[in-house]
Every structure is written in structure tokens, then in C-alpha cells.
PDB file of C-alpha atoms in Angstrom:
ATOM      1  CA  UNK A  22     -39.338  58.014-121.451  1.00 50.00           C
ATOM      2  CA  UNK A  23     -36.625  60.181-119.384  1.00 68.00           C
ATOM      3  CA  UNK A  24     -34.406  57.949-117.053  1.00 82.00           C
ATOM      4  CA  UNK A  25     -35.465  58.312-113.286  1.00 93.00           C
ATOM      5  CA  UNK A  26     -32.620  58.718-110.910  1.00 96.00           C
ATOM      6  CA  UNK A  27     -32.263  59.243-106.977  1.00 98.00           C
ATOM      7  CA  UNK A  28     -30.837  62.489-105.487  1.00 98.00           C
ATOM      8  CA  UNK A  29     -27.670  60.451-104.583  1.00 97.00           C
ATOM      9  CA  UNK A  30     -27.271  59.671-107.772  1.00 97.00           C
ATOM     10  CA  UNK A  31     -27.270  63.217-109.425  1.00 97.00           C
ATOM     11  CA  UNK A  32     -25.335  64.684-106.555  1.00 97.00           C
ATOM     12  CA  UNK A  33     -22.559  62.624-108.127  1.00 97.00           C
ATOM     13  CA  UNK A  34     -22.807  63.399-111.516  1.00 97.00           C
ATOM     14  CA  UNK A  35     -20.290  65.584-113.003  1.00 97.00           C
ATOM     15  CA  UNK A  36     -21.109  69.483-113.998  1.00 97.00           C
ATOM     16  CA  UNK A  37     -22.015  68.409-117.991  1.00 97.00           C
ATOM     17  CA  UNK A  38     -24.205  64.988-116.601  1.00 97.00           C
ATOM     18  CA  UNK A  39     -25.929  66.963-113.982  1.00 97.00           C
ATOM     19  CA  UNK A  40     -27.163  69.472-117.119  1.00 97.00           C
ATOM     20  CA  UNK A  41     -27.988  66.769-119.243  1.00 96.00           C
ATOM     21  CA  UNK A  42     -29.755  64.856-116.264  1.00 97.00           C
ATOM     22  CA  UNK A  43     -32.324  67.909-115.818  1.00 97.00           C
ATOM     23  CA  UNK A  44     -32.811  68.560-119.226  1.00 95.00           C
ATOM     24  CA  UNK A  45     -36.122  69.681-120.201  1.00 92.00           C
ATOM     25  CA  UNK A  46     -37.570  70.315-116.502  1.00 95.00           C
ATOM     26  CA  UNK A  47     -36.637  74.119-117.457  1.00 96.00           C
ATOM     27  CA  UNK A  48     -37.751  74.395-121.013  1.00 89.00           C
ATOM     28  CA  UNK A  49     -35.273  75.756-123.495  1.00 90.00           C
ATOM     29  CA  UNK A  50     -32.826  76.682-120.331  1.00 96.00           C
ATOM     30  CA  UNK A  51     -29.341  74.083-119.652  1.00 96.00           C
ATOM     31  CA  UNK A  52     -27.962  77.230-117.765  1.00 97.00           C
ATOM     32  CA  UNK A  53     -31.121  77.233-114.625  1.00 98.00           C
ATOM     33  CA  UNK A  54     -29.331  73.297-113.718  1.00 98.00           C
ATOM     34  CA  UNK A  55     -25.660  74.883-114.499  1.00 97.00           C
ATOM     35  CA  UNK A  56     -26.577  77.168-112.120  1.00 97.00           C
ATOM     36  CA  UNK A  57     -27.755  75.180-109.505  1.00 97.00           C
ATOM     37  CA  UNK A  58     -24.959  72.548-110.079  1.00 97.00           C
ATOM     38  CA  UNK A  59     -22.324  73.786-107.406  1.00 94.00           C
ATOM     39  CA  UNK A  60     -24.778  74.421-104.678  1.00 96.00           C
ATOM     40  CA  UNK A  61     -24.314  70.567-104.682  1.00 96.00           C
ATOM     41  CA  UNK A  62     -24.867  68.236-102.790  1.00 97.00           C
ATOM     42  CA  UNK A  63     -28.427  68.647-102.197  1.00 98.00           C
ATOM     43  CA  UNK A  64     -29.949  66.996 -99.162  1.00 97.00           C
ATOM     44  CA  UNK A  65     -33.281  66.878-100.463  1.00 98.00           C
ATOM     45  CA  UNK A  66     -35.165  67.359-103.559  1.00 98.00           C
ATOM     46  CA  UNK A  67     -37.029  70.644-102.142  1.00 98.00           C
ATOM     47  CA  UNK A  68     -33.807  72.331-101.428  1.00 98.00           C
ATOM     48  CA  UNK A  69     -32.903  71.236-104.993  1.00 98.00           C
ATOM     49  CA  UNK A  70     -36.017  72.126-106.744  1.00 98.00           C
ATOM     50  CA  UNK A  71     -35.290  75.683-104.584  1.00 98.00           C
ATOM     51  CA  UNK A  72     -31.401  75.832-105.925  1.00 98.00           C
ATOM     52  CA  UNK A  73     -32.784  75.427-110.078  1.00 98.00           C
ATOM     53  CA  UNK A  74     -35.613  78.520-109.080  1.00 98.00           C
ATOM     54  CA  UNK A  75     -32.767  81.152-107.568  1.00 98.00           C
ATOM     55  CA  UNK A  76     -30.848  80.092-110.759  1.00 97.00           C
ATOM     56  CA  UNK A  77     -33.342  81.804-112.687  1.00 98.00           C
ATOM     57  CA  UNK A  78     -35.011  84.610-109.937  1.00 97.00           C
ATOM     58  CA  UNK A  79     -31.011  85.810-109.563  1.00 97.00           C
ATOM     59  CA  UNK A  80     -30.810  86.642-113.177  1.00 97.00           C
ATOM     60  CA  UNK A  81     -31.569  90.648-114.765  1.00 97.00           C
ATOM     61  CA  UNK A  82     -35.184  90.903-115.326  1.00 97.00           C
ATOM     62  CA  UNK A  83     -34.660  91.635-119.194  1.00 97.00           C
ATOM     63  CA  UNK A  84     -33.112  87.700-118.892  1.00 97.00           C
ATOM     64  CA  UNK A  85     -36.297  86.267-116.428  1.00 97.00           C
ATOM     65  CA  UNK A  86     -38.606  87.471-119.232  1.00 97.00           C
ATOM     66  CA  UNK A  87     -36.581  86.015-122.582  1.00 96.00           C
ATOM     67  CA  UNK A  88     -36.666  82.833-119.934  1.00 97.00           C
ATOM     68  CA  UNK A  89     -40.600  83.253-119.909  1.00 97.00           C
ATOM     69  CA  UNK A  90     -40.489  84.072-123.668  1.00 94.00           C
ATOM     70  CA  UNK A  91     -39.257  81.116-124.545  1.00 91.00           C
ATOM     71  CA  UNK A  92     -42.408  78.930-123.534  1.00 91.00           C
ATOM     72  CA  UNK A  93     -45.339  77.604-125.491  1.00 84.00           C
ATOM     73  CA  UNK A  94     -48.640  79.608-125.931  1.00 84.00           C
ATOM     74  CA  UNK A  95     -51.174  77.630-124.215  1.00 80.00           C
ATOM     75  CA  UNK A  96     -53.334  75.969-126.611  1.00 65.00           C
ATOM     76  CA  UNK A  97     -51.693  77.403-129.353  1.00 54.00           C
ATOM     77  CA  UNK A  98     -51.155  76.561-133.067  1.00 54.00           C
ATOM     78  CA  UNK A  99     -47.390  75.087-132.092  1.00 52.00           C
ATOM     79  CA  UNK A 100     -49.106  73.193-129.453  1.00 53.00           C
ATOM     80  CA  UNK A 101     -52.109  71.342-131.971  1.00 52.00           C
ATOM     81  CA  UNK A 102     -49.384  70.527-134.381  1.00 50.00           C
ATOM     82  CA  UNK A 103     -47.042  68.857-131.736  1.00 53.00           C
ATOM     83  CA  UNK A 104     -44.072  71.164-132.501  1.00 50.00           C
ATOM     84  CA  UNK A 105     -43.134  71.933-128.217  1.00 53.00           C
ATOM     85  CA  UNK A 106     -41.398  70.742-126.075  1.00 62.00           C
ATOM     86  CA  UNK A 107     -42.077  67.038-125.255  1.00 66.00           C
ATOM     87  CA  UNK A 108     -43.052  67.837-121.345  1.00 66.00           C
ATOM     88  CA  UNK A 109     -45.837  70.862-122.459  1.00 61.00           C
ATOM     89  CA  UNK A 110     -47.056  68.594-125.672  1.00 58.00           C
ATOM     90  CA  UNK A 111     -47.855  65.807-122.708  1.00 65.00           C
ATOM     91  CA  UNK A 112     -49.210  68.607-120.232  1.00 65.00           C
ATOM     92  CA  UNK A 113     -51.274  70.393-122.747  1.00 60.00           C
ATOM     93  CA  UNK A 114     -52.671  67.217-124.078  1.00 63.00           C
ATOM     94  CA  UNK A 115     -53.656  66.047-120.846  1.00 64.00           C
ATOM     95  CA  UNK A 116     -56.244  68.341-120.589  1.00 64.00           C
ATOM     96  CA  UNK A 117     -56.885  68.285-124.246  1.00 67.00           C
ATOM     97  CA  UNK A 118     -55.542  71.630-125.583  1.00 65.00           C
ATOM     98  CA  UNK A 119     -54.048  70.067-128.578  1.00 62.00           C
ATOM     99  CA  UNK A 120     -57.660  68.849-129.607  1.00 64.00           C
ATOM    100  CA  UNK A 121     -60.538  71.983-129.156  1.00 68.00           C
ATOM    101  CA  UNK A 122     -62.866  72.860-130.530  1.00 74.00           C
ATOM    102  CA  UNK A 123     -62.567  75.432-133.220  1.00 74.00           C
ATOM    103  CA  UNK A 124     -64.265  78.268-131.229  1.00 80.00           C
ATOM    104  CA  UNK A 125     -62.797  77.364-127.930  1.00 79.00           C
ATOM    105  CA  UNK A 126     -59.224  77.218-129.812  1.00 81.00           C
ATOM    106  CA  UNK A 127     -60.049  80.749-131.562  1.00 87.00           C
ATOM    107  CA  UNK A 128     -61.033  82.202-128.017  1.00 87.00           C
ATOM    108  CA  UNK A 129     -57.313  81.185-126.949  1.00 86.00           C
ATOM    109  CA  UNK A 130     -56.024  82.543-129.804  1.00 89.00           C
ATOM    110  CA  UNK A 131     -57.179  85.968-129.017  1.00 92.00           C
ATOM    111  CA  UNK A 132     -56.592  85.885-125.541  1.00 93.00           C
ATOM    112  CA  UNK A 133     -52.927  84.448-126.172  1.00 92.00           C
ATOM    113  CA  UNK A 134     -52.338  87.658-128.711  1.00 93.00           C
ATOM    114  CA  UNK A 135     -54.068  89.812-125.680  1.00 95.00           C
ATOM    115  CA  UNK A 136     -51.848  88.914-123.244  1.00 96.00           C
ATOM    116  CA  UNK A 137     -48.458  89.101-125.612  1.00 95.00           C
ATOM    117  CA  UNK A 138     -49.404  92.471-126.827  1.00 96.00           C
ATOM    118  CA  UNK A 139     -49.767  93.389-122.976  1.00 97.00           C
ATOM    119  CA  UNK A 140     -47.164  91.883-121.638  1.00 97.00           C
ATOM    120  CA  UNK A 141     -44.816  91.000-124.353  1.00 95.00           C
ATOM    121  CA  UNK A 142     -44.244  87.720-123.021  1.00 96.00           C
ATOM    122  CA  UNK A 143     -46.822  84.178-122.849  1.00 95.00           C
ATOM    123  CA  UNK A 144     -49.311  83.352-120.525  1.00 96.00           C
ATOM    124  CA  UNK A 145     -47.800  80.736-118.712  1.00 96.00           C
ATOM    125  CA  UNK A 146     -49.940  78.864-116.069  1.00 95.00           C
ATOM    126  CA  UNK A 147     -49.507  75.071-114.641  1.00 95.00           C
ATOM    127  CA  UNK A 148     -52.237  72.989-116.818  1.00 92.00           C
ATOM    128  CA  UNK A 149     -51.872  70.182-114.338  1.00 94.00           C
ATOM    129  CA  UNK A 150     -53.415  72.338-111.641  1.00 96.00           C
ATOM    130  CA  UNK A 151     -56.113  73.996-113.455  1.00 94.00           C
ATOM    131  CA  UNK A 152     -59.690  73.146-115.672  1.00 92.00           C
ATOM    132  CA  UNK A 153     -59.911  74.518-118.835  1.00 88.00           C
ATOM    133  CA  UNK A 154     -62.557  77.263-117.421  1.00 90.00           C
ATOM    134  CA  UNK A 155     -60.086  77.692-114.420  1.00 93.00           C
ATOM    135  CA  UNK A 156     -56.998  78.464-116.962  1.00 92.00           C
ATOM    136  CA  UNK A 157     -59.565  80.654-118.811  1.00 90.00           C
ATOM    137  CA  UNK A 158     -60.624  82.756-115.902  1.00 93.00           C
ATOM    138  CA  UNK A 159     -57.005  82.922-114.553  1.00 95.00           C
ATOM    139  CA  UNK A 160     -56.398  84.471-118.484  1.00 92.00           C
ATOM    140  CA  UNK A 161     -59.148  87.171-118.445  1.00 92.00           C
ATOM    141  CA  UNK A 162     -58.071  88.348-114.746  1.00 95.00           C
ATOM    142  CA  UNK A 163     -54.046  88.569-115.262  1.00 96.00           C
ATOM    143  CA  UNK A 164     -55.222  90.612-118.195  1.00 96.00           C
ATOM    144  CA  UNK A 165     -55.549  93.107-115.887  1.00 95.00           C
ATOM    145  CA  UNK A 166     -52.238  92.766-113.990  1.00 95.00           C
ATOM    146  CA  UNK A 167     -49.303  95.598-114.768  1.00 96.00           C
ATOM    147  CA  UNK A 168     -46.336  93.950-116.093  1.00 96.00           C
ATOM    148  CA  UNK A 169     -44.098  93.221-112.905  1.00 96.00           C
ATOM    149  CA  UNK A 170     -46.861  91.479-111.193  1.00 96.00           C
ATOM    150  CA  UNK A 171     -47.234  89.324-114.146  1.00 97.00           C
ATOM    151  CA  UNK A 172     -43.969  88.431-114.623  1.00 97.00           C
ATOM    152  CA  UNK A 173     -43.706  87.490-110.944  1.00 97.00           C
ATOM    153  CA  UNK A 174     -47.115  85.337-111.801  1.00 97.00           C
ATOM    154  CA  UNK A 175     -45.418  83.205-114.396  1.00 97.00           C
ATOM    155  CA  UNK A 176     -42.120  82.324-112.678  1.00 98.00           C
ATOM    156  CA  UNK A 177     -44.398  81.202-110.065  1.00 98.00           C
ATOM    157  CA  UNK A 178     -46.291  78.854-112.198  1.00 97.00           C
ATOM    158  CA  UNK A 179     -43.135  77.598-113.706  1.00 97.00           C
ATOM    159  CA  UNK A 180     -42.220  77.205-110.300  1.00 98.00           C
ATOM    160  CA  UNK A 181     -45.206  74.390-109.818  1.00 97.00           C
ATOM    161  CA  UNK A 182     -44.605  73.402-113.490  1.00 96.00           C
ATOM    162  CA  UNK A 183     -40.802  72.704-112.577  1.00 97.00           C
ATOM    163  CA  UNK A 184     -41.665  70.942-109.320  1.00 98.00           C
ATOM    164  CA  UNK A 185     -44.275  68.414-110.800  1.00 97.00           C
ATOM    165  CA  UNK A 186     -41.325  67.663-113.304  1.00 96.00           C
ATOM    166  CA  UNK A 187     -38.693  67.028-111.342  1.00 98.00           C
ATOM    167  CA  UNK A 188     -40.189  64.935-108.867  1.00 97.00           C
ATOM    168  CA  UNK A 189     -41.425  62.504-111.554  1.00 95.00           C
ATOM    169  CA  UNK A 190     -37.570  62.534-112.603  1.00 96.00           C
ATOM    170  CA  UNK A 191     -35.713  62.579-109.162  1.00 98.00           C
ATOM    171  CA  UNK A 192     -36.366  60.565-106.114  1.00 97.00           C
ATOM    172  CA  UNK A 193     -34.912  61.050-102.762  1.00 97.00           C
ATOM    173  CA  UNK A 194     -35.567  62.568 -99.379  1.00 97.00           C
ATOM    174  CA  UNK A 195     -37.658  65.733 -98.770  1.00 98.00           C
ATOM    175  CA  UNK A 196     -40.063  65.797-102.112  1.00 97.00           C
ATOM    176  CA  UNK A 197     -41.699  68.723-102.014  1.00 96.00           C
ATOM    177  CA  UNK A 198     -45.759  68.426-101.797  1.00 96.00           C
ATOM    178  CA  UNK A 199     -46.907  68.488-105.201  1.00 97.00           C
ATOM    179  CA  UNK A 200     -49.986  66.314-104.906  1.00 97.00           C
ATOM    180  CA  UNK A 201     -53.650  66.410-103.440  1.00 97.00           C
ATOM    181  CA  UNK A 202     -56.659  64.630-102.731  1.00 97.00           C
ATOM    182  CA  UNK A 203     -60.578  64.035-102.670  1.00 98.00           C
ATOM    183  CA  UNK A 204     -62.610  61.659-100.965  1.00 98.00           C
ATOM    184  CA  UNK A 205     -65.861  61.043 -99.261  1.00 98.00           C
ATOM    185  CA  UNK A 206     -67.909  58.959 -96.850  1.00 97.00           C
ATOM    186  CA  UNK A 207     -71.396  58.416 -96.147  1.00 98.00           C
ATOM    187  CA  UNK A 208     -72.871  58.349 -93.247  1.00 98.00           C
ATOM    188  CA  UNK A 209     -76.034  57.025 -92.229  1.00 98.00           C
ATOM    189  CA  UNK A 210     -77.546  59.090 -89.612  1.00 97.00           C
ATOM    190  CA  UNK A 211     -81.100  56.642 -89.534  1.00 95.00           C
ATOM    191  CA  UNK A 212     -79.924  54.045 -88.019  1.00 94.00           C
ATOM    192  CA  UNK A 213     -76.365  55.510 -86.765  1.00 96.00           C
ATOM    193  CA  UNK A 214     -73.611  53.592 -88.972  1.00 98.00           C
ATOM    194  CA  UNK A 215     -71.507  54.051 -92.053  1.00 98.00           C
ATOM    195  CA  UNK A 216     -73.371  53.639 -95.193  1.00 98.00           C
ATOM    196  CA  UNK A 217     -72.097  50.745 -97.495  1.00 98.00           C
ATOM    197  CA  UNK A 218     -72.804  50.204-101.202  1.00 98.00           C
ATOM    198  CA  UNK A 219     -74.219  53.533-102.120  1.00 98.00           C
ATOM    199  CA  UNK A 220     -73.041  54.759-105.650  1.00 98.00           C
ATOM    200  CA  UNK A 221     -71.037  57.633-106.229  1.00 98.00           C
ATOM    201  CA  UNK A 222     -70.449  59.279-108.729  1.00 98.00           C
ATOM    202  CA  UNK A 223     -67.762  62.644-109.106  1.00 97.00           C
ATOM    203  CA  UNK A 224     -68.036  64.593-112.158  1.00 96.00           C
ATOM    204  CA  UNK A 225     -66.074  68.145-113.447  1.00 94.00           C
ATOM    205  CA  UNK A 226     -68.311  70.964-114.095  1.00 94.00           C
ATOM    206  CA  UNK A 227     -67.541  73.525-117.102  1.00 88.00           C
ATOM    207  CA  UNK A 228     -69.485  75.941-119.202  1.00 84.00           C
ATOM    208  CA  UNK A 229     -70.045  73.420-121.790  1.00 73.00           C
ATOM    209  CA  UNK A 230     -71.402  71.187-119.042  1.00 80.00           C
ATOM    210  CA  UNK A 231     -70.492  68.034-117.080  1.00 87.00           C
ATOM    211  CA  UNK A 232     -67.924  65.356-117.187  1.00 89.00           C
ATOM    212  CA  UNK A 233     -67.967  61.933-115.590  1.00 93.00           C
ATOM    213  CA  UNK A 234     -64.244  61.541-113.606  1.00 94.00           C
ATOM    214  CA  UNK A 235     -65.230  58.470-111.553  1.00 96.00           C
ATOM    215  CA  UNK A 236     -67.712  56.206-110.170  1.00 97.00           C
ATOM    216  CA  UNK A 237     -67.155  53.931-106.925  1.00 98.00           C
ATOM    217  CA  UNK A 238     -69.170  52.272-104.209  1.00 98.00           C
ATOM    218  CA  UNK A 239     -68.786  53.013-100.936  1.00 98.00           C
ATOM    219  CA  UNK A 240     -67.539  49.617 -98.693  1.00 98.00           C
ATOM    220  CA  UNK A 241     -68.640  48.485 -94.881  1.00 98.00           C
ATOM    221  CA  UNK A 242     -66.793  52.209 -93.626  1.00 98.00           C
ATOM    222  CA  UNK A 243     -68.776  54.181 -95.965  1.00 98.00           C
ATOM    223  CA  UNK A 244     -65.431  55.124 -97.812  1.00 98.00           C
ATOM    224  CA  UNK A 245     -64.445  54.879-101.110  1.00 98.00           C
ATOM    225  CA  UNK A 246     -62.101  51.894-101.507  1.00 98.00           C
ATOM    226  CA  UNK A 247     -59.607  54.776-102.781  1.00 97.00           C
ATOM    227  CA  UNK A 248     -59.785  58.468-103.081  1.00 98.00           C
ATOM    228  CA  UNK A 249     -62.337  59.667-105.877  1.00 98.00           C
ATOM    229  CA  UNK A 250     -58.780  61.657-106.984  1.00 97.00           C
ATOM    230  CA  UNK A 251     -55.206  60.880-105.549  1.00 97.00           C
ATOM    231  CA  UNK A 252     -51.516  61.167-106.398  1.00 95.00           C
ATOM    232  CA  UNK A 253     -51.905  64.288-108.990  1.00 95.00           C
ATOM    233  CA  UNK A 254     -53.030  68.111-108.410  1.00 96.00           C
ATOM    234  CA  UNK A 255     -56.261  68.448-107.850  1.00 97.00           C
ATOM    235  CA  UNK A 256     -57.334  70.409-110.858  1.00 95.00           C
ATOM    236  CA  UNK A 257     -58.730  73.871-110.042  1.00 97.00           C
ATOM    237  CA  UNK A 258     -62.526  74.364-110.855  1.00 96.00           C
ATOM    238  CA  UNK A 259     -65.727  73.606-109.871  1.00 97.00           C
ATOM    239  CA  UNK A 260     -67.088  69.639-109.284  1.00 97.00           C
ATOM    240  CA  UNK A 261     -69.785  67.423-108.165  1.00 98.00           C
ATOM    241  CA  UNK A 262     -70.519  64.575-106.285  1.00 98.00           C
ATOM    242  CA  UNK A 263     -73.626  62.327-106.727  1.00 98.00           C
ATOM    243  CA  UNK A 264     -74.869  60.270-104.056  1.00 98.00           C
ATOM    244  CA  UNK A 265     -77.440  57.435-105.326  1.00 98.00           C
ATOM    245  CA  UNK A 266     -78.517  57.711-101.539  1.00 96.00           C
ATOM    246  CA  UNK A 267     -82.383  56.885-102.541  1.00 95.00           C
ATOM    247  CA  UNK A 268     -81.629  53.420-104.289  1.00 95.00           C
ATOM    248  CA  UNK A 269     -79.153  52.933-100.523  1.00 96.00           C
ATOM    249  CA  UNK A 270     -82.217  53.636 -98.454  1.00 96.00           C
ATOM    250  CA  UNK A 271     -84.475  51.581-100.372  1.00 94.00           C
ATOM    251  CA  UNK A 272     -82.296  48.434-100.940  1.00 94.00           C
ATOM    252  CA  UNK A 273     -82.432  48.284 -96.746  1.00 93.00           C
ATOM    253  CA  UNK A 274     -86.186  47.590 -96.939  1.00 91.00           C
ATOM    254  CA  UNK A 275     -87.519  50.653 -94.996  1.00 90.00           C
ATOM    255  CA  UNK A 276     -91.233  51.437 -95.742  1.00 88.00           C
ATOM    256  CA  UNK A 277     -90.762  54.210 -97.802  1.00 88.00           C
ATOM    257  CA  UNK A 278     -93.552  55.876-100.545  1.00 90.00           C
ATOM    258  CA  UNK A 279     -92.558  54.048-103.809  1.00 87.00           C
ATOM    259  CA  UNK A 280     -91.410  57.974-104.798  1.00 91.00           C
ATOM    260  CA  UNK A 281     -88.258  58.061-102.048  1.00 91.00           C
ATOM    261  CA  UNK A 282     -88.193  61.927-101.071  1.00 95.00           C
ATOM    262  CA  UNK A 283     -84.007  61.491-101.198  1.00 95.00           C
ATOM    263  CA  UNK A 284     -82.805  59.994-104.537  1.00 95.00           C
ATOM    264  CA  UNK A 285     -80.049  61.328-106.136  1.00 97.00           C
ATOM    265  CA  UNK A 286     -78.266  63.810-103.953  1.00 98.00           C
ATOM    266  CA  UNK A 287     -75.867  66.182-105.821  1.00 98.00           C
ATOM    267  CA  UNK A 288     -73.608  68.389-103.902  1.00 98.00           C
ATOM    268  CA  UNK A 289     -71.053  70.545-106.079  1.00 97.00           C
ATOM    269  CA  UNK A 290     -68.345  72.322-104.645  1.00 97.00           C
ATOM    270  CA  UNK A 291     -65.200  74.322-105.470  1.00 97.00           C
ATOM    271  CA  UNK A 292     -60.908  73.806-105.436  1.00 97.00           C
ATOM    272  CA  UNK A 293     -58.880  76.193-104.795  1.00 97.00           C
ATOM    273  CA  UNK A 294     -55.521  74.182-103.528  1.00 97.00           C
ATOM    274  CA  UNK A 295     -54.247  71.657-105.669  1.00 97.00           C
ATOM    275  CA  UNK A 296     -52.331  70.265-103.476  1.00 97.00           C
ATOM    276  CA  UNK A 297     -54.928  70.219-100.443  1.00 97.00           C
ATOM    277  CA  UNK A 298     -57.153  67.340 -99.166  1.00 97.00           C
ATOM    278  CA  UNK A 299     -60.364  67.707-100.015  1.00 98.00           C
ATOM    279  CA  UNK A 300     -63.447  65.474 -98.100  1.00 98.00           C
ATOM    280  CA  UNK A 301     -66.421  65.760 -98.998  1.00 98.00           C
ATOM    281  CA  UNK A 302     -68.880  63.792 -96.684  1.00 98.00           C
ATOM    282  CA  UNK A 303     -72.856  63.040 -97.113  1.00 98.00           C
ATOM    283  CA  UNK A 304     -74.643  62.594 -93.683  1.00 98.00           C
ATOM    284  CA  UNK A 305     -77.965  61.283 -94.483  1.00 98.00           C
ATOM    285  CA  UNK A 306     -81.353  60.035 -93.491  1.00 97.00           C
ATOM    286  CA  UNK A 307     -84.026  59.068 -96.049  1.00 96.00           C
ATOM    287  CA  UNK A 308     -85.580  62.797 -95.175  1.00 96.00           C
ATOM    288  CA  UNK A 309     -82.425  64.438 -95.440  1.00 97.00           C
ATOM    289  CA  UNK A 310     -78.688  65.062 -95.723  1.00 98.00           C
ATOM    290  CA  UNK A 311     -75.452  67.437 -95.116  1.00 98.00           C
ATOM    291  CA  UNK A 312     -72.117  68.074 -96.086  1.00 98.00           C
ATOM    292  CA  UNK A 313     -68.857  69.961 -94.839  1.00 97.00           C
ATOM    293  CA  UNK A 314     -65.560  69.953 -96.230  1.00 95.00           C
ATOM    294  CA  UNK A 315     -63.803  67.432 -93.479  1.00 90.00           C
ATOM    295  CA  UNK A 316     -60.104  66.294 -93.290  1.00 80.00           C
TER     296      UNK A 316
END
């Protein structure tokens, strides 16, 4: 595991221990920290993170894309057999790239060789902030992009790749945001008080379906002891939340038919900002319930 060190720390490192100190935030690329390395001292790890992107956006274009060249296919066969850079074998695996299924790994095979052929560079998109259908999507509709637009579209996204990396490597004042978050509450409109111990349950939703991220029980504010996601990106894509609001309503001992109309209540939703704050409230009586997205 790479040594963590505070911004005080690598503002007083010398030019060849400030290189090594950064290595592998820029894949492939000791000269983006060279670069950066007499703008020092940085006063916080945004204008840092800021100094290591003009390193590379103040270089000739023909240099910005052998910069991009130089990454990893997503999903790719360099990426199933481990042979990447340490940082992308750890992103890509975290939202299983390295392990697909055959046809899903053939579709990014072909859309990988689409997008070379185009644009003579990778498709290079943050996997931290994305689903797998969101990273497809994003692939079929760059396709479409002309070249510049592209290229300004992955020095972007190894703009957010860059920034989750350094801030899990340097500490220190002004991190940039690089984080998001989801919760809930229920609220129990009948009798005009937070509803505690109903089930929830948050799950990702995909074309091949859905997958269970969490479960919790809501406590005496109706809240979620913590948020259903916290201290990451909140991944890009579509989810669901479902509220065992019927089993709630009964477990008070209302006189209700033995059939509740309420049971499970799902509501499913879209994110768009990773680094936002999603809430996603239920406001409920036995005979029915609302949402809004709430702060």
C-alpha cells in the first residue's frame, strides 16, 4: 500500500522525492508532478491537484493525446489478466471489469476497437463514478463526438480519476470534493412522527437486473443510522429504494384488512452528480406515500 503523507510534508520534499511521492496518480507520466514541482509550496491540495492538471493541459496536443494513449482499455484483455497499472487493476476490479461475462467482455471489446479506430486514442472514463450501464452509455454516445471534444472528455475524466487518487495519498487543507451521498427518512404522515424500524432496502438497477447494495432500519428519527452510501462517488446510474412500509404499519396494531393496501413501496430514481447529496425521503400513510429528492 502507497505511503500517505500531508501536504506539509511533500511541500518539503526535494524535486526527485516529490516525483517519486506522486508516482502512479498520473499513469505512465513522472513529468505531470515534475511539472507541478516548482509551483511549490502548495497551500492546499485543490490548488495542487490544479498545478499536476496544467502540467499536462500546457503541453502540444500531439503530447496530451500520447498522455491519453498511454492508459488501459477499459475492461480490456490487459485489464482481466492483471497486466495495468496497480491503481486501474484496483479501479477496474471494483466494479468487476476484470471478471465479465464473456458477452459483456466481447461487447467492450468492440466498442474499445470502435472508439480507437475513431479516435486513435482509449476511452478513458472514471469507473469510480459510473455503473457498468452508465460507462456503457457514456461509450456509445462519445462515439459520436469529433476528435477535439473527445480528447477534452478524457483529460477531464483523468481529471476526477487523478483527484480521487491523490486525496487518498495526500492530506492537508483544502481537499477538493470528491465524495457524495444518499440517504433517506421516513416519515409517518398517520399519526404525524418519524417512522422507526421500517426496513430498507437500496439496490442498483442494470440491464441484467437488480443488485442488493444495502439494507438498514430506520431508528426513533426515521433516519438511517448512516447514509445508505457515504464517503465514495456516488456511482452514476439508475437505483432503488424499498420501503417495507406495510410490515411498519402493521407492527403498530392499526386495524388494517389482513391484505395492507401499502406493502412494499419501491421508488427508483436516477444520479447524475457523483459527488452530490442525494435524499431520498418516503412520506407515508397506510393509504399512501411520496417522495422528493430533499437535502
Amino acid at each position: 500500500m502507497t505511503e500517505t503523507l500531508s501536504l506539509q510534508q511533500l511541500n518539503a520534499l526535494d524535486e526527485a522525492g516529490f516525483i517519486a511521492a506522486l508516482d502512479g496518480i498520473f499513469e505512465h507520466a513522472p513529468w505531470v508532478a515534475a511539472g507541478a514541482s516548482a509551483r511549490r509550496p502548495f497551500t492546499t491540495v485543490t490548488a495542487l491537484h490544479e498545478a499536476l492538471m496544467q502540467a499536462v493541459l500546457a503541453r502540444p496536443e500531439e503530447e496530451r493525446v500520447a498522455f491519453v494513449a498511454a492508459h488501459p482499455d477499459l475492461a480490456g484483455k490487459a485489464a482481466r489478466a492483471g497486466n495495468i497499472a496497480p491503481a486501474s487493476v484496483s479501479e477496474q476490479a471494483g466494479l468487476g471489469l476484470d471478471r465479465l461475462p464473456d458477452a459483456e467482455f466481447e461487447r467492450f471489446e468492440r466498442l474499445n476497437a470502435a472508439y480507437r479506430a475513431r479516435f486513435g486514442f482509449p476511452f478513458v472514463i472514471c469507473v469510480r463514478r459510473q455503473t457498468r450501464d452508465a460507462i456503457l452509455d457514456a461509450f456509445e454516445a462519445r462515439l459520436a463526438h469529433d476528435r477535439s471534444a473527445e480528447l477534452a472528455m478524457a483529460l477531464d475524466e483523468i481529471g476526477h480519476i487523478t483527484r480521487l487518487r491523490l486525496v487518498e495519498r495526500v492530506t492537508g487543507a483544502g481537499v477538493p470534493k470528491t465524495t457524495g451521498r444518499l440517504s433517506t427518512h421516513v416519515l409517518d404522515t398517520h399519526k404525524g412522527a418519524p417512522a422507526q424500524g421500517v426496513a430498507v432496502t437500496l439496490y442498483e438497477v442494470g440491464a441484467s437486473g437488480r443488485a442488493r447494495l444495502k439494507e438498514a432500519v430506520t431508528n426513533a428519527d426515521g433516519r438511517t443510522d448512516e447514509p445508505l452510501i457515504g464517503g465514495a462517488p456516488l456511482r452514476i446510474g439508475t437505483y432503488e429504494i424499498v420501503f417495507g412500509i406495510g410490515a411498519y404499519f402493521a407492527a403498530r396494531g392499526l386495524d388494517l384488512p389482513a391484505k395492507p393496501f401499502l406493502d412494499e413501496v419501491p421508488i427508483r430514481f436516477s444520479i447524475s452528480e457523483p459527488e452530490g447529496h442525494y435524499h431520498v425521503p418516503l412520506v407515508a400513510t397506510p393509504w399512501s406515500y411520496s417522495t422528493y429528492r430533499g437535502s
